[in-house]
């Protein structure tokens, strides 16, 4: 649990964020890779059919990536909460600032892009991104409200401006549970009981909270002795689970047992096995500590929050100028998403700084200035 290990955890987060980008681009240009409609895939889409039925769908598994985020948040927040003595209110306010500031900025970006697409008549086709971007009352104040309030407190999702913000509420409430748990004598037991309360909402939310609990359990109880053989198997199985889809031939056995829950359940398990497996594997940790992947890790949150707007803008631009090459568009938009996220890093840094200042202020003596 040394600080150097957080570097490779950030690299995992960067790869997971890129998987989310690829997931949404797949839904845009290659919908049969996911085939959420469970429709028969004809010979016209033979390549998509083969990939869909293969066990290699992990590289565009956005759902597994999200569970990876939640498990890692559980680990990192448990590490910090176990050794700090900040008041609960300060912890909550600090976490709110860390999440809300980037969320507001992403909604404002989405509003600007939406306005450009609408005013310049760029929206040319009915497609996944256009259909899922449902801004009913576009405006600066409305965008700020969705980023500052609805995205953080609405567990059922506040997705008008930026559909990926459905994860922010789970991040916030999962953090809140950890903060509360570490104010008790038995944090793991408290966290377990609090997590059970979210069964009353839905399976999706519950598994998100359960991921935080697993992250805490990894920190508190699970052995972290390096074992490259066992951990390699865990990572391989986790990647296999991450490719799960209901109609995929490679998961027919699991589907026969789990039915329509196979996608959610296996992606949830994938998030746990990948993160825990990497934490036990020195070889993978060394690979993930490369400069390029560490840099991608630094861009992970900005990339996650901005890529939807980038896809919305450039997919419509390409369509407007009759550029119809799905693979080329996918590659270019993926690259543009990474490049654009660089400009959003400053927003991310501001949120980290303000979050830290809130905690530091709680420890300052009355009347003493904070540097």
PDB file of N, CA and C in Angstrom, residues 7 22 37 84 87 115 134 141 159 180 211 220 225 230 262 269 295 341 370:
ATOM      1  N   UNK A   7       0.572   4.791  -8.132  1.00  0.00           N
ATOM      2  CA  UNK A   7       0.915   5.143  -9.513  1.00  0.00           C
ATOM      3  C   UNK A   7       0.310   4.131 -10.474  1.00  0.00           C
ATOM      4  N   UNK A  22     -13.928   3.819 -25.769  1.00  0.00           N
ATOM      5  CA  UNK A  22     -14.117   2.824 -26.825  1.00  0.00           C
ATOM      6  C   UNK A  22     -15.501   2.196 -26.762  1.00  0.00           C
ATOM      7  N   UNK A  37     -29.337  -5.128 -27.846  1.00  0.00           N
ATOM      8  CA  UNK A  37     -30.693  -5.502 -28.269  1.00  0.00           C
ATOM      9  C   UNK A  37     -30.856  -7.010 -28.399  1.00  0.00           C
ATOM     10  N   UNK A  84      -6.817   9.513   8.925  1.00  0.00           N
ATOM     11  CA  UNK A  84      -7.078  10.936   9.172  1.00  0.00           C
ATOM     12  C   UNK A  84      -8.134  11.096  10.254  1.00  0.00           C
ATOM     13  N   UNK A  87     -13.052  16.050  10.780  1.00  0.00           N
ATOM     14  CA  UNK A  87     -14.481  15.930  11.085  1.00  0.00           C
ATOM     15  C   UNK A  87     -15.243  15.374   9.887  1.00  0.00           C
ATOM     16  N   UNK A 115     -24.895  23.562 -27.904  1.00  0.00           N
ATOM     17  CA  UNK A 115     -25.305  24.813 -28.536  1.00  0.00           C
ATOM     18  C   UNK A 115     -24.680  24.950 -29.923  1.00  0.00           C
ATOM     19  N   UNK A 134     -29.982  14.323 -24.198  1.00  0.00           N
ATOM     20  CA  UNK A 134     -31.357  14.841 -24.097  1.00  0.00           C
ATOM     21  C   UNK A 134     -31.399  16.032 -23.147  1.00  0.00           C
ATOM     22  N   UNK A 141     -27.149  28.254 -16.268  1.00  0.00           N
ATOM     23  CA  UNK A 141     -27.591  27.995 -14.900  1.00  0.00           C
ATOM     24  C   UNK A 141     -28.059  26.554 -14.766  1.00  0.00           C
ATOM     25  N   UNK A 159     -28.500  12.648 -16.185  1.00  0.00           N
ATOM     26  CA  UNK A 159     -27.667  12.425 -17.366  1.00  0.00           C
ATOM     27  C   UNK A 159     -28.021  13.317 -18.555  1.00  0.00           C
ATOM     28  N   UNK A 180     -18.272   7.576   7.136  1.00  0.00           N
ATOM     29  CA  UNK A 180     -19.050   7.232   8.332  1.00  0.00           C
ATOM     30  C   UNK A 180     -18.483   5.981   8.990  1.00  0.00           C
ATOM     31  N   UNK A 211     -18.967  -2.467  -4.497  1.00  0.00           N
ATOM     32  CA  UNK A 211     -17.597  -2.315  -4.989  1.00  0.00           C
ATOM     33  C   UNK A 211     -16.768  -1.489  -4.016  1.00  0.00           C
ATOM     34  N   UNK A 220      -8.460  -3.632   4.283  1.00  0.00           N
ATOM     35  CA  UNK A 220      -8.525  -4.042   5.687  1.00  0.00           C
ATOM     36  C   UNK A 220      -8.120  -5.491   5.941  1.00  0.00           C
ATOM     37  N   UNK A 225       0.155 -10.258  -0.330  1.00  0.00           N
ATOM     38  CA  UNK A 225       1.461 -10.837  -0.594  1.00  0.00           C
ATOM     39  C   UNK A 225       1.583 -11.137  -2.087  1.00  0.00           C
ATOM     40  N   UNK A 230      -0.840 -16.827  -9.250  1.00  0.00           N
ATOM     41  CA  UNK A 230      -2.262 -16.753  -8.897  1.00  0.00           C
ATOM     42  C   UNK A 230      -2.861 -15.438  -9.388  1.00  0.00           C
ATOM     43  N   UNK A 262     -26.396 -11.580 -16.175  1.00  0.00           N
ATOM     44  CA  UNK A 262     -25.040 -12.030 -16.451  1.00  0.00           C
ATOM     45  C   UNK A 262     -24.115 -10.865 -16.772  1.00  0.00           C
ATOM     46  N   UNK A 269     -17.749  -8.579 -11.059  1.00  0.00           N
ATOM     47  CA  UNK A 269     -16.662  -9.467 -10.629  1.00  0.00           C
ATOM     48  C   UNK A 269     -15.361  -9.127 -11.344  1.00  0.00           C
ATOM     49  N   UNK A 295       0.982   8.704 -17.512  1.00  0.00           N
ATOM     50  CA  UNK A 295       0.423   9.937 -18.084  1.00  0.00           C
ATOM     51  C   UNK A 295      -1.046   9.749 -18.427  1.00  0.00           C
ATOM     52  N   UNK A 341      -8.710  16.053 -23.460  1.00  0.00           N
ATOM     53  CA  UNK A 341      -8.723  15.899 -21.998  1.00  0.00           C
ATOM     54  C   UNK A 341      -7.543  16.609 -21.347  1.00  0.00           C
ATOM     55  N   UNK A 370      -4.002  30.247   6.161  1.00  0.00           N
ATOM     56  CA  UNK A 370      -3.628  28.973   5.542  1.00  0.00           C
ATOM     57  C   UNK A 370      -2.843  29.256   4.280  1.00  0.00           C
TER      58      UNK A 370
END
